[in-house]
XYZ file of C-alpha atoms in Angstrom:
253
model
C 0.000 0.000 0.000
C 1.314 3.463 -0.909
C 1.782 5.922 1.950
C 0.439 9.455 1.711
C 3.476 10.966 3.415
C 7.205 10.756 2.647
C 9.288 8.186 4.477
C 11.730 8.759 7.300
C 14.994 10.574 6.664
C 17.768 9.308 8.927
C 20.951 11.398 9.187
C 23.732 9.582 11.052
C 26.825 11.433 12.239
C 29.061 8.360 12.055
C 29.272 4.676 12.927
C 26.737 2.997 10.666
C 28.183 -0.409 11.581
C 28.903 0.304 15.259
C 26.820 -1.143 18.113
C 25.890 2.424 19.134
C 23.918 2.786 15.891
C 22.039 -0.454 16.407
C 19.045 1.227 18.040
C 18.676 3.588 15.093
C 18.715 0.675 12.650
C 16.186 -1.136 14.858
C 13.937 1.927 14.923
C 13.976 2.087 11.121
C 13.359 -1.653 10.774
C 10.272 -1.337 12.951
C 8.868 1.106 10.397
C 9.534 -1.163 7.413
C 7.007 -3.661 6.030
C 7.454 -7.341 6.805
C 10.262 -8.859 4.725
C 11.175 -5.353 3.564
C 13.745 -4.545 0.908
C 16.858 -2.548 1.868
C 19.020 -1.181 -0.940
C 22.563 0.039 -0.262
C 24.056 2.276 -2.952
C 27.807 2.023 -3.456
C 27.979 5.470 -5.061
C 29.762 7.406 -2.234
C 32.665 4.934 -2.283
C 32.395 4.095 -5.992
C 35.851 5.525 -6.737
C 37.528 3.083 -4.347
C 38.821 -0.272 -5.660
C 37.202 -2.038 -2.691
C 33.844 -0.275 -2.935
C 31.972 -3.547 -2.639
C 33.788 -4.351 0.604
C 33.029 -0.917 2.097
C 29.295 -1.340 1.549
C 29.485 -5.082 2.121
C 30.350 -4.438 5.767
C 27.106 -2.485 6.123
C 25.147 -5.303 4.501
C 26.697 -7.886 6.831
C 26.029 -5.701 9.880
C 22.365 -5.158 8.984
C 21.742 -8.819 8.218
C 23.144 -9.825 11.591
C 21.733 -6.998 13.728
C 18.282 -7.084 12.114
C 18.034 -10.827 11.516
C 14.700 -11.021 13.343
C 13.136 -8.732 10.731
C 14.055 -11.022 7.809
C 14.971 -8.120 5.545
C 16.256 -8.499 2.004
C 19.474 -6.427 1.958
C 20.960 -5.778 -1.471
C 24.031 -3.905 -2.727
C 23.765 -1.727 -5.833
C 27.116 -1.079 -7.564
C 26.026 2.271 -9.039
C 29.581 3.558 -8.936
C 30.399 5.950 -11.773
C 28.657 7.722 -14.635
C 29.714 6.777 -18.138
C 30.487 3.165 -17.179
C 28.522 -0.075 -17.097
C 28.166 0.428 -13.345
C 26.511 3.804 -13.721
C 23.767 5.345 -11.572
C 22.072 5.953 -14.942
C 22.076 2.260 -15.913
C 18.435 1.030 -15.660
C 19.542 -2.545 -14.985
C 21.829 -1.513 -12.119
C 19.297 0.698 -10.337
C 16.162 -1.371 -11.036
C 16.010 -2.846 -7.478
C 15.464 0.674 -6.134
C 11.902 0.571 -7.455
C 11.104 -2.049 -4.800
C 13.184 -0.539 -1.991
C 11.583 0.158 1.380
C 14.838 1.664 2.648
C 17.666 3.233 0.635
C 21.003 3.608 2.413
C 24.145 5.508 1.461
C 27.227 5.702 3.666
C 30.972 6.406 3.727
C 33.107 7.631 0.852
C 33.652 11.037 -0.728
C 30.815 13.580 -0.439
C 31.821 15.543 -3.528
C 32.226 12.371 -5.601
C 28.830 11.134 -4.443
C 27.126 14.429 -5.294
C 28.808 14.580 -8.693
C 27.841 11.028 -9.650
C 24.237 11.218 -8.451
C 23.397 14.711 -9.725
C 20.563 14.444 -12.296
C 20.998 10.662 -12.368
C 18.326 8.011 -12.807
C 19.243 6.656 -9.365
C 18.539 10.020 -7.728
C 15.208 10.408 -9.534
C 14.120 6.957 -8.341
C 15.378 7.684 -4.832
C 13.340 10.887 -4.650
C 10.238 9.099 -5.917
C 10.588 6.153 -3.543
C 11.021 8.482 -0.573
C 7.930 10.448 -1.583
C 6.039 7.157 -1.638
C 7.116 6.235 1.890
C 10.539 4.575 1.628
C 13.103 5.470 4.300
C 16.246 7.346 3.253
C 19.197 6.480 5.507
C 22.293 8.673 5.094
C 25.538 8.302 7.017
C 28.899 10.068 7.055
C 29.830 11.328 3.548
C 26.309 10.823 2.187
C 24.982 13.262 4.797
C 27.237 15.935 3.305
C 26.456 15.001 -0.293
C 22.694 15.361 0.162
C 23.033 18.819 1.761
C 22.260 22.050 -0.078
C 25.986 22.848 -0.030
C 28.634 20.167 0.329
C 31.769 20.688 2.379
C 34.685 19.222 0.390
C 36.309 17.513 3.351
C 39.057 15.581 1.590
C 39.969 18.499 -0.652
C 40.461 20.755 2.378
C 41.645 18.334 5.057
C 43.875 16.062 2.947
C 44.771 18.006 -0.209
C 45.055 21.490 1.269
C 42.732 23.359 -1.084
C 41.449 26.763 -0.023
C 38.252 26.840 1.987
C 35.202 26.602 -0.242
C 31.806 24.952 -0.661
C 30.529 22.861 -3.544
C 26.937 22.315 -4.659
C 25.204 19.414 -2.949
C 22.178 17.391 -4.004
C 19.931 19.642 -1.858
C 17.554 16.808 -1.024
C 15.775 18.687 1.762
C 15.191 21.573 -0.617
C 12.265 19.515 -1.924
C 10.622 20.228 1.434
C 11.520 23.913 1.680
C 14.557 23.440 3.931
C 17.957 24.942 3.038
C 20.140 22.685 5.148
C 23.877 22.190 5.335
C 24.334 19.038 7.397
C 27.736 18.307 8.951
C 28.449 14.820 10.400
C 31.351 14.080 12.777
C 30.478 17.378 14.492
C 32.276 16.605 17.767
C 35.046 14.444 16.325
C 38.186 14.120 18.489
C 40.357 11.830 16.359
C 43.114 14.454 16.358
C 43.477 14.296 20.136
C 45.253 17.207 21.810
C 47.428 17.896 18.769
C 44.818 18.652 16.097
C 41.253 19.939 16.213
C 39.254 17.524 14.045
C 35.799 18.670 15.107
C 33.253 19.867 12.539
C 33.979 16.897 10.271
C 37.780 17.089 10.526
C 38.265 20.720 9.423
C 38.317 22.055 12.994
C 36.535 24.929 14.693
C 38.642 27.774 13.290
C 38.349 26.742 9.658
C 34.689 25.848 9.978
C 33.946 29.261 11.467
C 35.349 30.803 8.294
C 33.433 28.330 6.128
C 30.230 29.221 7.948
C 30.782 32.893 7.182
C 31.211 32.037 3.493
C 27.680 30.642 3.225
C 24.965 32.846 1.797
C 22.285 33.976 4.274
C 19.342 31.636 4.664
C 21.113 28.350 5.232
C 20.677 26.408 8.459
C 23.638 24.314 9.572
C 22.814 21.015 11.257
C 25.755 19.501 13.129
C 25.396 15.838 14.104
C 27.706 14.347 16.730
C 29.550 11.056 16.363
C 27.398 7.946 16.823
C 24.276 10.115 16.833
C 21.327 10.178 14.456
C 18.721 12.768 13.572
C 15.503 11.149 12.362
C 13.084 13.328 10.399
C 9.556 11.932 10.652
C 7.136 13.568 8.195
C 4.166 11.499 9.299
C 4.408 12.670 12.912
C 5.827 16.086 11.972
C 8.763 15.801 14.368
C 12.470 15.067 14.627
C 14.122 12.575 16.979
C 17.701 12.452 18.181
C 19.095 9.016 19.013
C 22.534 7.793 20.048
C 25.440 9.025 22.160
C 25.508 12.754 21.398
C 23.402 15.701 20.340
C 22.455 17.806 17.330
C 23.475 21.447 16.869
C 21.552 24.035 14.833
C 23.469 27.071 13.610
C 23.531 29.943 11.127
C 26.224 32.502 10.317
C 25.814 34.238 13.686
C 24.810 31.769 16.390
C 24.350 28.123 17.273
C 22.368 26.125 19.798
């Protein structure tokens, strides 16, 4: 039966295969139909030689953690435009038409946005979500689906000047101009390096925030924390270890 409201949108700060995210996955599974279909897109990590292993870990985790729900979990190797494994290849993306949950996870946010922009996969994803399917985004996919994408690797690893790149602006369909930042409270750098705000650190992110045009809302999601947007109940839920921060150019809370 077709739902009259869009499905859940789950935004996970990090740890899609960690025990701390298990409750979020359970919460989503409880909203899926019996023997539901979960589709995992490889697109965010499609540039990596071991893309199937990156997403395969998620598949294995879900099948074990959610075994009582008897879900059909499938990987879709929609990796790169202009190839046989393209997000525009009807044969590759066909399982999305039956998906009750569509999941995208780690990889490169700018690569993901570039490969999915105006693609058949993205059109199907939008339609399925409108018809009630859950969209589950984690790590790099959270950035890619924002209105503006923070090029983390380009800044943090390559040393490019601070800048933003266009994102897929998924929430723009619902009138929300959101820039969502995972790994908000990251501490991987220890005492030597500030890796908060998705590895760029507080000082650089403050400058990035000032570079955004007025009207954007920044949503910072802590590690091992999820923000669940529920259209049917017109509310948002925060689950996991941390919290969610809302900010604009001037203030945050």
